[in-house]
Amino acid sequence: MQVADISNDIDHVLLTHDQIEAKLAEVAKQIDHDYADKDLLIVAVLKGAINTLVGLTEKMAIHAPMDFMSISSYGSGTSSSGTITVRADLTTDVKGKDILIVEDIIDSGFTLNWLIDRLKERGAKSVEVFPLLNKPSRRKYPVSIKYPGYEIPDEFVVGFGLDCDEKYRNLDSIAVLKPSVYQGE
Ligand code: IMP
Ligand code: MG
């Protein structure tokens, strides 16, 4: 899906597909270097991180073992509900692994803060994070971000995995919706 397909819903484009791809290529290179001699396991947070996971790992030159966790801190609306629901857990034992969490966005930090603690509890050797997007102005729970993606303003965004009520995930760029699209919910 491209912006032209849903132009009535879009207020403005924040990041083009090319900008996203450029960031993913840059981070992939760093990961190749940093994890060359490590026991890497990429943990992607479903569902939003899928596009970032694919874009990132196809640009990596080293192997990228991956596993998935489906957790949700949001209901169907546009603000965090403040509790985590685990919908599906990892199938890999993370003990001794060097974990890289791939996320779509870090907002309050609640989700990543929670996940980092759980993975460390399970015996991960190291846990680092790559959130494609970062809304620093919204941070309530501190998270140290080893691989920063793009910093964005405090606006609700969709695309490249990010949804509004399960829609727009397959948009190939990152965009801000017209307020009327979600205020009408
Ligand atoms: P946090 O726990 O507050 O950091 O929120 C992280 C999660 O909230 C992300 O993984 C997204 O699923 C969701 N989220 C946060 N901001 C947005 C947004 O602007 N658009 C869509 N989803 C978002
Ligand atoms: Mg998410």
Short mmCIF file of N, CA and C and ligand atoms in Angstrom, two decimals:
data_model
loop_
_atom_site.label_atom_id
_atom_site.label_comp_id
_atom_site.label_asym_id
_atom_site.label_seq_id
_atom_site.Cartn_x
_atom_site.Cartn_y
_atom_site.Cartn_z
N MET A 1 0.85 -1.20 0.00
CA MET A 1 0.00 0.00 0.00
C MET A 1 0.89 1.24 0.00
N GLN A 2 0.49 2.19 -0.83
CA GLN A 2 1.25 3.44 -0.90
C GLN A 2 0.36 4.61 -0.52
N VAL A 3 0.99 5.73 -0.21
CA VAL A 3 0.25 6.91 0.23
C VAL A 3 -0.85 7.29 -0.77
N ALA A 4 -0.55 7.15 -2.05
CA ALA A 4 -1.53 7.51 -3.08
C ALA A 4 -2.81 6.68 -2.97
N ASP A 5 -2.68 5.45 -2.41
CA ASP A 5 -3.85 4.58 -2.29
C ASP A 5 -4.82 5.03 -1.20
N ILE A 6 -4.30 5.82 -0.25
CA ILE A 6 -5.13 6.22 0.89
C ILE A 6 -4.99 7.72 1.17
N SER A 7 -4.80 8.48 0.10
CA SER A 7 -4.47 9.90 0.26
C SER A 7 -5.54 10.67 1.05
N ASN A 8 -6.78 10.21 1.01
CA ASN A 8 -7.84 10.90 1.77
C ASN A 8 -7.65 10.80 3.28
N ASP A 9 -6.95 9.75 3.72
CA ASP A 9 -6.77 9.51 5.16
C ASP A 9 -5.51 10.15 5.73
N ILE A 10 -4.59 10.54 4.83
CA ILE A 10 -3.25 10.96 5.27
C ILE A 10 -3.17 12.47 5.43
N ASP A 11 -2.66 12.88 6.59
CA ASP A 11 -2.39 14.30 6.80
C ASP A 11 -1.04 14.66 6.19
N HIS A 12 0.00 13.94 6.59
CA HIS A 12 1.30 14.12 5.95
C HIS A 12 2.18 12.89 6.13
N VAL A 13 3.16 12.77 5.24
CA VAL A 13 4.13 11.67 5.31
C VAL A 13 5.29 12.11 6.19
N LEU A 14 5.66 11.25 7.12
CA LEU A 14 6.76 11.58 8.03
C LEU A 14 8.08 11.02 7.51
N LEU A 15 8.03 9.77 7.03
CA LEU A 15 9.24 9.12 6.52
C LEU A 15 8.89 8.33 5.27
N THR A 16 9.65 8.55 4.22
CA THR A 16 9.41 7.81 2.98
C THR A 16 10.00 6.41 3.08
N HIS A 17 9.60 5.56 2.14
CA HIS A 17 10.15 4.20 2.10
C HIS A 17 11.67 4.24 1.98
N ASP A 18 12.18 5.14 1.15
CA ASP A 18 13.63 5.24 0.96
C ASP A 18 14.36 5.65 2.23
N GLN A 19 13.76 6.57 2.97
CA GLN A 19 14.37 6.98 4.24
C GLN A 19 14.42 5.81 5.23
N ILE A 20 13.34 5.04 5.27
CA ILE A 20 13.30 3.87 6.16
C ILE A 20 14.36 2.86 5.75
N GLU A 21 14.43 2.57 4.46
CA GLU A 21 15.40 1.60 3.95
C GLU A 21 16.84 2.04 4.26
N ALA A 22 17.09 3.33 4.15
CA ALA A 22 18.44 3.84 4.43
C ALA A 22 18.81 3.61 5.89
N LYS A 23 17.87 3.86 6.78
CA LYS A 23 18.14 3.64 8.21
C LYS A 23 18.36 2.16 8.49
N LEU A 24 17.55 1.31 7.88
CA LEU A 24 17.68 -0.13 8.12
C LEU A 24 19.05 -0.64 7.61
N ALA A 25 19.51 -0.10 6.49
CA ALA A 25 20.81 -0.50 5.95
C ALA A 25 21.94 -0.09 6.89
N GLU A 26 21.83 1.10 7.43
CA GLU A 26 22.85 1.63 8.35
C GLU A 26 22.91 0.77 9.62
N VAL A 27 21.75 0.46 10.19
CA VAL A 27 21.70 -0.33 11.42
C VAL A 27 22.15 -1.77 11.15
N ALA A 28 21.79 -2.33 10.00
CA ALA A 28 22.19 -3.70 9.65
C ALA A 28 23.71 -3.82 9.63
N LYS A 29 24.36 -2.81 9.12
CA LYS A 29 25.82 -2.80 9.05
C LYS A 29 26.44 -2.81 10.45
N GLN A 30 25.87 -2.00 11.33
CA GLN A 30 26.38 -1.95 12.71
C GLN A 30 26.18 -3.30 13.40
N ILE A 31 25.02 -3.91 13.15
CA ILE A 31 24.72 -5.20 13.79
C ILE A 31 25.67 -6.28 13.27
N ASP A 32 25.93 -6.28 11.97
CA ASP A 32 26.90 -7.22 11.39
C ASP A 32 28.22 -7.15 12.16
N HIS A 33 28.62 -5.93 12.41
CA HIS A 33 29.89 -5.70 13.09
C HIS A 33 29.82 -6.11 14.57
N ASP A 34 28.78 -5.65 15.26
CA ASP A 34 28.70 -5.85 16.71
C ASP A 34 28.40 -7.31 17.10
N TYR A 35 27.72 -8.05 16.24
CA TYR A 35 27.29 -9.41 16.61
C TYR A 35 28.05 -10.51 15.87
N ALA A 36 29.11 -10.15 15.18
CA ALA A 36 29.87 -11.14 14.40
C ALA A 36 30.30 -12.34 15.25
N ASP A 37 30.71 -12.07 16.49
CA ASP A 37 31.22 -13.16 17.34
C ASP A 37 30.28 -13.48 18.49
N LYS A 38 29.01 -13.12 18.36
CA LYS A 38 28.06 -13.33 19.46
C LYS A 38 27.02 -14.38 19.10
N ASP A 39 26.26 -14.77 20.12
CA ASP A 39 25.21 -15.78 19.92
C ASP A 39 23.87 -15.05 19.77
N LEU A 40 23.71 -14.43 18.60
CA LEU A 40 22.58 -13.53 18.36
C LEU A 40 21.24 -14.25 18.28
N LEU A 41 20.24 -13.68 18.94
CA LEU A 41 18.84 -14.05 18.68
C LEU A 41 18.06 -12.75 18.57
N ILE A 42 17.44 -12.56 17.42
CA ILE A 42 16.60 -11.38 17.23
C ILE A 42 15.20 -11.70 17.74
N VAL A 43 14.70 -10.84 18.61
CA VAL A 43 13.34 -11.00 19.12
C VAL A 43 12.50 -9.85 18.56
N ALA A 44 11.51 -10.22 17.77
CA ALA A 44 10.65 -9.20 17.18
C ALA A 44 9.32 -9.18 17.92
N VAL A 45 8.84 -8.00 18.18
CA VAL A 45 7.59 -7.84 18.89
C VAL A 45 6.46 -7.72 17.87
N LEU A 46 5.61 -8.75 17.86
CA LEU A 46 4.48 -8.77 16.92
C LEU A 46 3.41 -7.78 17.37
N LYS A 47 2.63 -7.21 16.46
CA LYS A 47 2.80 -7.47 15.05
C LYS A 47 3.61 -6.36 14.39
N GLY A 48 3.68 -5.23 15.07
CA GLY A 48 4.22 -4.01 14.44
C GLY A 48 5.65 -4.09 13.94
N ALA A 49 6.47 -4.98 14.53
CA ALA A 49 7.89 -5.01 14.19
C ALA A 49 8.21 -5.83 12.94
N ILE A 50 7.21 -6.48 12.37
CA ILE A 50 7.45 -7.40 11.25
C ILE A 50 8.14 -6.72 10.06
N ASN A 51 7.64 -5.58 9.66
CA ASN A 51 8.23 -4.91 8.50
C ASN A 51 9.68 -4.51 8.77
N THR A 52 9.91 -4.00 9.97
CA THR A 52 11.27 -3.60 10.36
C THR A 52 12.19 -4.82 10.42
N LEU A 53 11.67 -5.92 10.96
CA LEU A 53 12.46 -7.16 11.05
C LEU A 53 12.90 -7.62 9.66
N VAL A 54 11.97 -7.69 8.73
CA VAL A 54 12.28 -8.17 7.38
C VAL A 54 13.26 -7.22 6.69
N GLY A 55 12.97 -5.93 6.77
CA GLY A 55 13.83 -4.93 6.12
C GLY A 55 15.24 -4.96 6.68
N LEU A 56 15.33 -5.12 8.00
CA LEU A 56 16.64 -5.13 8.65
C LEU A 56 17.42 -6.40 8.31
N THR A 57 16.79 -7.56 8.52
CA THR A 57 17.55 -8.81 8.43
C THR A 57 17.97 -9.12 6.99
N GLU A 58 17.18 -8.69 6.00
CA GLU A 58 17.59 -8.96 4.62
C GLU A 58 18.82 -8.15 4.23
N LYS A 59 19.11 -7.11 5.01
CA LYS A 59 20.30 -6.28 4.74
C LYS A 59 21.50 -6.72 5.55
N MET A 60 21.30 -7.66 6.48
CA MET A 60 22.41 -8.14 7.30
C MET A 60 23.21 -9.18 6.54
N ALA A 61 24.52 -9.20 6.79
CA ALA A 61 25.40 -10.17 6.14
C ALA A 61 25.66 -11.38 7.03
N ILE A 62 25.33 -11.27 8.33
CA ILE A 62 25.50 -12.41 9.24
C ILE A 62 24.14 -13.10 9.41
N HIS A 63 24.17 -14.31 9.95
CA HIS A 63 22.92 -15.04 10.16
C HIS A 63 22.08 -14.34 11.22
N ALA A 64 20.77 -14.47 11.05
CA ALA A 64 19.86 -13.74 11.94
C ALA A 64 18.78 -14.68 12.49
N PRO A 65 19.16 -15.56 13.44
CA PRO A 65 18.14 -16.38 14.09
C PRO A 65 17.09 -15.46 14.71
N MET A 66 15.83 -15.82 14.57
CA MET A 66 14.79 -14.91 15.06
C MET A 66 13.66 -15.66 15.74
N ASP A 67 13.04 -14.96 16.68
CA ASP A 67 11.86 -15.51 17.34
C ASP A 67 10.90 -14.35 17.60
N PHE A 68 9.68 -14.72 17.97
CA PHE A 68 8.63 -13.71 18.01
C PHE A 68 7.90 -13.74 19.34
N MET A 69 7.46 -12.58 19.74
CA MET A 69 6.64 -12.50 20.93
C MET A 69 5.51 -11.54 20.58
N SER A 70 4.31 -11.98 20.89
CA SER A 70 3.17 -11.11 20.63
C SER A 70 2.71 -10.52 21.95
N ILE A 71 2.99 -9.23 22.12
CA ILE A 71 2.55 -8.56 23.34
C ILE A 71 1.85 -7.28 22.94
N SER A 72 0.98 -6.85 23.81
CA SER A 72 0.21 -5.66 23.47
C SER A 72 0.05 -4.77 24.69
N SER A 73 0.32 -3.50 24.49
CA SER A 73 0.07 -2.53 25.56
C SER A 73 -1.05 -1.58 25.14
N TYR A 74 -1.55 -1.81 23.96
CA TYR A 74 -2.60 -0.93 23.44
C TYR A 74 -3.90 -1.72 23.29
N GLY A 75 -5.01 -1.07 23.46
CA GLY A 75 -6.28 -1.63 23.04
C GLY A 75 -6.41 -1.30 21.56
N SER A 76 -7.58 -0.91 21.14
CA SER A 76 -7.73 -0.54 19.74
C SER A 76 -7.54 0.96 19.53
N GLY A 77 -7.28 1.69 20.61
CA GLY A 77 -7.20 3.15 20.48
C GLY A 77 -5.80 3.64 20.18
N THR A 78 -5.53 4.88 20.51
CA THR A 78 -4.26 5.50 20.14
C THR A 78 -3.42 5.87 21.36
N SER A 79 -3.74 5.34 22.55
CA SER A 79 -2.86 5.58 23.68
C SER A 79 -2.68 4.29 24.48
N SER A 80 -1.49 4.19 25.12
CA SER A 80 -1.12 2.97 25.81
C SER A 80 -2.06 2.70 26.98
N SER A 81 -2.44 1.42 27.16
CA SER A 81 -3.37 1.09 28.24
C SER A 81 -2.64 0.85 29.56
N GLY A 82 -1.31 0.70 29.50
CA GLY A 82 -0.53 0.59 30.73
C GLY A 82 -0.43 -0.82 31.31
N THR A 83 -1.02 -1.81 30.65
CA THR A 83 -0.80 -3.20 31.07
C THR A 83 -0.37 -4.01 29.85
N ILE A 84 0.48 -5.01 30.11
CA ILE A 84 0.98 -5.83 29.01
C ILE A 84 0.21 -7.14 28.96
N THR A 85 -0.26 -7.49 27.79
CA THR A 85 -0.88 -8.79 27.57
C THR A 85 0.05 -9.60 26.68
N VAL A 86 0.46 -10.80 27.15
CA VAL A 86 1.27 -11.70 26.31
C VAL A 86 0.31 -12.58 25.53
N ARG A 87 0.29 -12.40 24.22
CA ARG A 87 -0.62 -13.19 23.38
C ARG A 87 0.07 -14.45 22.86
N ALA A 88 1.38 -14.37 22.66
CA ALA A 88 2.16 -15.54 22.23
C ALA A 88 3.58 -15.34 22.70
N ASP A 89 4.15 -16.40 23.27
CA ASP A 89 5.50 -16.29 23.85
C ASP A 89 6.55 -16.84 22.88
N LEU A 90 7.83 -16.60 23.20
CA LEU A 90 8.94 -17.13 22.41
C LEU A 90 8.92 -18.66 22.46
N THR A 91 9.53 -19.28 21.45
CA THR A 91 9.69 -20.73 21.50
C THR A 91 11.16 -21.11 21.73
N THR A 92 12.02 -20.11 21.84
CA THR A 92 13.47 -20.33 22.01
C THR A 92 13.86 -20.07 23.46
N ASP A 93 14.77 -20.91 23.98
CA ASP A 93 15.37 -20.66 25.29
C ASP A 93 16.40 -19.54 25.12
N VAL A 94 16.21 -18.45 25.81
CA VAL A 94 17.09 -17.29 25.60
C VAL A 94 18.34 -17.33 26.48
N LYS A 95 18.46 -18.35 27.31
CA LYS A 95 19.60 -18.43 28.23
C LYS A 95 20.92 -18.35 27.48
N GLY A 96 21.75 -17.41 27.87
CA GLY A 96 23.08 -17.26 27.27
C GLY A 96 23.10 -16.56 25.92
N LYS A 97 21.92 -16.20 25.41
CA LYS A 97 21.84 -15.57 24.08
C LYS A 97 22.08 -14.06 24.16
N ASP A 98 22.61 -13.54 23.06
CA ASP A 98 22.73 -12.09 22.91
C ASP A 98 21.50 -11.62 22.14
N ILE A 99 20.58 -11.04 22.87
CA ILE A 99 19.27 -10.70 22.29
C ILE A 99 19.28 -9.29 21.70
N LEU A 100 18.74 -9.20 20.51
CA LEU A 100 18.46 -7.89 19.94
C LEU A 100 16.95 -7.80 19.74
N ILE A 101 16.31 -6.90 20.47
CA ILE A 101 14.87 -6.72 20.32
C ILE A 101 14.63 -5.74 19.18
N VAL A 102 13.80 -6.14 18.23
CA VAL A 102 13.41 -5.25 17.14
C VAL A 102 11.97 -4.81 17.39
N GLU A 103 11.78 -3.51 17.43
CA GLU A 103 10.45 -2.95 17.71
C GLU A 103 10.10 -1.90 16.65
N ASP A 104 8.81 -1.67 16.49
CA ASP A 104 8.38 -0.63 15.57
C ASP A 104 8.64 0.76 16.14
N ILE A 105 8.26 0.94 17.42
CA ILE A 105 8.33 2.29 17.99
C ILE A 105 8.48 2.20 19.50
N ILE A 106 9.23 3.12 20.06
CA ILE A 106 9.24 3.28 21.52
C ILE A 106 8.57 4.60 21.86
N ASP A 107 7.53 4.47 22.66
CA ASP A 107 6.68 5.61 22.98
C ASP A 107 6.89 5.94 24.47
N SER A 108 6.04 5.41 25.36
CA SER A 108 6.26 5.63 26.79
C SER A 108 7.49 4.84 27.27
N GLY A 109 7.82 3.77 26.56
CA GLY A 109 8.92 2.90 26.98
C GLY A 109 8.44 1.72 27.80
N PHE A 110 7.15 1.70 28.12
CA PHE A 110 6.57 0.66 28.97
C PHE A 110 6.81 -0.75 28.42
N THR A 111 6.52 -0.93 27.13
CA THR A 111 6.64 -2.25 26.51
C THR A 111 8.08 -2.76 26.55
N LEU A 112 9.01 -1.93 26.08
CA LEU A 112 10.41 -2.38 26.00
C LEU A 112 11.02 -2.55 27.38
N ASN A 113 10.68 -1.65 28.30
CA ASN A 113 11.16 -1.75 29.67
C ASN A 113 10.76 -3.10 30.27
N TRP A 114 9.51 -3.46 30.06
CA TRP A 114 8.96 -4.73 30.55
C TRP A 114 9.65 -5.92 29.89
N LEU A 115 9.81 -5.85 28.58
CA LEU A 115 10.36 -6.98 27.83
C LEU A 115 11.84 -7.22 28.16
N ILE A 116 12.59 -6.14 28.28
CA ILE A 116 14.02 -6.26 28.62
C ILE A 116 14.16 -6.98 29.96
N ASP A 117 13.36 -6.58 30.94
CA ASP A 117 13.41 -7.22 32.27
C ASP A 117 13.08 -8.70 32.19
N ARG A 118 12.04 -9.07 31.41
CA ARG A 118 11.64 -10.48 31.31
C ARG A 118 12.76 -11.31 30.67
N LEU A 119 13.41 -10.77 29.62
CA LEU A 119 14.45 -11.53 28.92
C LEU A 119 15.69 -11.70 29.79
N LYS A 120 15.99 -10.68 30.58
CA LYS A 120 17.12 -10.79 31.52
C LYS A 120 16.81 -11.81 32.60
N GLU A 121 15.58 -11.78 33.10
CA GLU A 121 15.14 -12.78 34.09
C GLU A 121 15.31 -14.21 33.58
N ARG A 122 15.08 -14.38 32.29
CA ARG A 122 15.19 -15.72 31.68
C ARG A 122 16.62 -16.10 31.35
N GLY A 123 17.56 -15.24 31.67
CA GLY A 123 18.97 -15.61 31.54
C GLY A 123 19.67 -15.17 30.27
N ALA A 124 19.08 -14.22 29.54
CA ALA A 124 19.78 -13.70 28.35
C ALA A 124 21.13 -13.13 28.78
N LYS A 125 22.12 -13.31 27.92
CA LYS A 125 23.46 -12.81 28.24
C LYS A 125 23.51 -11.29 28.07
N SER A 126 22.89 -10.80 27.01
CA SER A 126 22.80 -9.36 26.79
C SER A 126 21.48 -9.07 26.09
N VAL A 127 20.97 -7.89 26.31
CA VAL A 127 19.71 -7.48 25.67
C VAL A 127 19.87 -6.04 25.17
N GLU A 128 19.78 -5.87 23.85
CA GLU A 128 19.84 -4.53 23.25
C GLU A 128 18.57 -4.31 22.43
N VAL A 129 18.30 -3.05 22.12
CA VAL A 129 17.06 -2.77 21.37
C VAL A 129 17.30 -1.90 20.15
N PHE A 130 16.51 -2.20 19.11
CA PHE A 130 16.44 -1.35 17.93
C PHE A 130 14.98 -1.02 17.65
N PRO A 131 14.54 0.14 18.11
CA PRO A 131 13.21 0.59 17.71
C PRO A 131 13.34 1.49 16.48
N LEU A 132 12.60 1.16 15.42
CA LEU A 132 12.70 1.96 14.20
C LEU A 132 12.37 3.43 14.48
N LEU A 133 11.36 3.64 15.32
CA LEU A 133 10.93 5.00 15.64
C LEU A 133 11.02 5.24 17.14
N ASN A 134 11.18 6.50 17.49
CA ASN A 134 11.33 6.88 18.89
C ASN A 134 10.61 8.21 19.11
N LYS A 135 9.70 8.21 20.10
CA LYS A 135 9.04 9.47 20.49
C LYS A 135 9.59 9.87 21.86
N PRO A 136 10.77 10.51 21.88
CA PRO A 136 11.44 10.78 23.17
C PRO A 136 10.60 11.66 24.10
N SER A 137 9.78 12.52 23.54
CA SER A 137 8.98 13.43 24.37
C SER A 137 7.93 12.69 25.20
N ARG A 138 7.66 11.43 24.86
CA ARG A 138 6.62 10.65 25.55
C ARG A 138 7.19 9.68 26.58
N ARG A 139 8.53 9.62 26.70
CA ARG A 139 9.15 8.59 27.54
C ARG A 139 8.77 8.75 29.01
N LYS A 140 8.30 7.66 29.61
CA LYS A 140 8.00 7.62 31.04
C LYS A 140 8.85 6.57 31.73
N TYR A 141 9.25 5.53 30.96
CA TYR A 141 10.05 4.44 31.51
C TYR A 141 11.37 4.45 30.76
N PRO A 142 12.48 4.62 31.47
CA PRO A 142 13.77 4.75 30.77
C PRO A 142 14.18 3.45 30.09
N VAL A 143 14.67 3.57 28.87
CA VAL A 143 15.20 2.42 28.13
C VAL A 143 16.46 2.90 27.43
N SER A 144 17.54 2.14 27.56
CA SER A 144 18.76 2.54 26.86
C SER A 144 18.71 1.94 25.45
N ILE A 145 18.79 2.81 24.47
CA ILE A 145 18.62 2.40 23.07
C ILE A 145 19.98 2.33 22.38
N LYS A 146 20.43 1.10 22.14
CA LYS A 146 21.75 0.91 21.52
C LYS A 146 21.72 1.32 20.04
N TYR A 147 20.62 0.98 19.34
CA TYR A 147 20.51 1.28 17.91
C TYR A 147 19.31 2.20 17.68
N PRO A 148 19.54 3.50 17.73
CA PRO A 148 18.43 4.42 17.55
C PRO A 148 17.97 4.46 16.11
N GLY A 149 16.66 4.48 15.91
CA GLY A 149 16.11 4.67 14.56
C GLY A 149 15.87 6.15 14.36
N TYR A 150 14.68 6.47 13.89
CA TYR A 150 14.33 7.87 13.67
C TYR A 150 13.59 8.45 14.87
N GLU A 151 13.98 9.64 15.29
CA GLU A 151 13.20 10.36 16.31
C GLU A 151 12.05 11.08 15.62
N ILE A 152 10.86 10.93 16.19
CA ILE A 152 9.69 11.58 15.58
C ILE A 152 8.96 12.39 16.64
N PRO A 153 8.19 13.38 16.22
CA PRO A 153 7.42 14.17 17.19
C PRO A 153 6.27 13.37 17.78
N ASP A 154 5.61 13.94 18.78
CA ASP A 154 4.51 13.27 19.46
C ASP A 154 3.25 13.33 18.61
N GLU A 155 3.23 12.49 17.59
CA GLU A 155 2.06 12.37 16.72
C GLU A 155 1.79 10.89 16.53
N PHE A 156 0.53 10.53 16.36
CA PHE A 156 0.19 9.13 16.14
C PHE A 156 0.47 8.77 14.69
N VAL A 157 1.35 7.79 14.49
CA VAL A 157 1.78 7.44 13.13
C VAL A 157 1.33 6.04 12.75
N VAL A 158 1.22 5.81 11.46
CA VAL A 158 0.87 4.49 10.93
C VAL A 158 1.81 4.15 9.78
N GLY A 159 1.83 2.88 9.43
CA GLY A 159 2.60 2.42 8.27
C GLY A 159 3.84 1.65 8.68
N PHE A 160 4.37 0.90 7.75
CA PHE A 160 5.56 0.06 7.95
C PHE A 160 5.41 -0.78 9.22
N GLY A 161 4.24 -1.39 9.38
CA GLY A 161 3.97 -2.25 10.53
C GLY A 161 3.06 -1.63 11.57
N LEU A 162 3.09 -0.32 11.67
CA LEU A 162 2.28 0.37 12.69
C LEU A 162 0.84 0.52 12.21
N ASP A 163 -0.09 0.24 13.13
CA ASP A 163 -1.49 0.23 12.72
C ASP A 163 -2.32 1.26 13.48
N CYS A 164 -3.50 1.49 12.93
CA CYS A 164 -4.57 2.16 13.66
C CYS A 164 -5.75 1.21 13.54
N ASP A 165 -6.05 0.52 14.65
CA ASP A 165 -7.13 -0.45 14.63
C ASP A 165 -6.94 -1.50 13.52
N GLU A 166 -5.70 -2.01 13.41
CA GLU A 166 -5.31 -3.07 12.46
C GLU A 166 -5.23 -2.61 11.00
N LYS A 167 -5.42 -1.32 10.76
CA LYS A 167 -5.30 -0.85 9.39
C LYS A 167 -3.99 -0.09 9.18
N TYR A 168 -3.57 0.02 7.95
CA TYR A 168 -2.39 0.78 7.50
C TYR A 168 -1.06 0.09 7.78
N ARG A 169 -1.06 -1.13 8.34
CA ARG A 169 0.22 -1.80 8.62
C ARG A 169 1.04 -1.99 7.35
N ASN A 170 0.34 -2.23 6.23
CA ASN A 170 1.05 -2.54 4.98
C ASN A 170 1.36 -1.31 4.13
N LEU A 171 1.21 -0.13 4.73
CA LEU A 171 1.67 1.09 4.05
C LEU A 171 3.20 1.05 4.02
N ASP A 172 3.80 1.40 2.88
CA ASP A 172 5.26 1.22 2.75
C ASP A 172 6.09 2.38 3.30
N SER A 173 5.39 3.39 3.87
CA SER A 173 6.09 4.52 4.47
C SER A 173 5.46 4.80 5.84
N ILE A 174 5.91 5.85 6.51
CA ILE A 174 5.34 6.21 7.82
C ILE A 174 4.61 7.54 7.67
N ALA A 175 3.34 7.56 8.09
CA ALA A 175 2.53 8.75 7.87
C ALA A 175 1.68 9.09 9.08
N VAL A 176 1.25 10.34 9.13
CA VAL A 176 0.34 10.82 10.17
C VAL A 176 -1.06 10.89 9.55
N LEU A 177 -2.00 10.29 10.26
CA LEU A 177 -3.38 10.28 9.77
C LEU A 177 -4.07 11.61 10.05
N LYS A 178 -5.06 11.92 9.27
CA LYS A 178 -5.92 13.05 9.60
C LYS A 178 -6.65 12.72 10.91
N PRO A 179 -6.76 13.68 11.83
CA PRO A 179 -7.42 13.40 13.11
C PRO A 179 -8.81 12.81 12.92
N SER A 180 -9.50 13.20 11.88
CA SER A 180 -10.87 12.71 11.66
C SER A 180 -10.90 11.18 11.50
N VAL A 181 -9.79 10.59 11.05
CA VAL A 181 -9.76 9.14 10.80
C VAL A 181 -9.89 8.36 12.11
N TYR A 182 -9.17 8.81 13.17
CA TYR A 182 -9.27 8.05 14.41
C TYR A 182 -10.19 8.67 15.45
N GLN A 183 -10.50 9.96 15.29
CA GLN A 183 -11.42 10.58 16.23
C GLN A 183 -12.85 10.10 16.03
N GLY A 184 -13.09 9.63 14.82
CA GLY A 184 -14.42 9.11 14.51
C GLY A 184 -14.71 7.75 15.11
N GLU A 185 -13.67 7.11 15.74
CA GLU A 185 -13.83 5.74 16.25
C GLU A 185 -14.84 5.64 17.38
P1 IMP B 1 5.07 2.04 24.68
O1 IMP B 1 4.90 0.81 25.51
O2 IMP B 1 4.26 3.19 25.25
O3 IMP B 1 6.51 2.44 24.45
O4 IMP B 1 4.38 1.78 23.30
C1 IMP B 1 4.92 0.92 22.39
C2 IMP B 1 3.86 0.31 21.49
O5 IMP B 1 2.73 1.14 21.32
C3 IMP B 1 4.43 0.14 20.10
O6 IMP B 1 5.05 -1.12 19.97
C4 IMP B 1 3.20 0.29 19.23
O7 IMP B 1 2.58 -0.97 19.07
C5 IMP B 1 2.31 1.20 19.98
N1 IMP B 1 2.42 2.61 19.51
C6 IMP B 1 3.03 3.64 20.12
N2 IMP B 1 2.96 4.78 19.40
C7 IMP B 1 2.27 4.45 18.27
C8 IMP B 1 1.88 5.20 17.10
O8 IMP B 1 2.16 6.41 16.93
N3 IMP B 1 1.21 4.51 16.15
C9 IMP B 1 0.89 3.18 16.27
N4 IMP B 1 1.24 2.45 17.34
C10 IMP B 1 1.94 3.07 18.34
MG MG B 2 4.21 -2.81 19.24
#
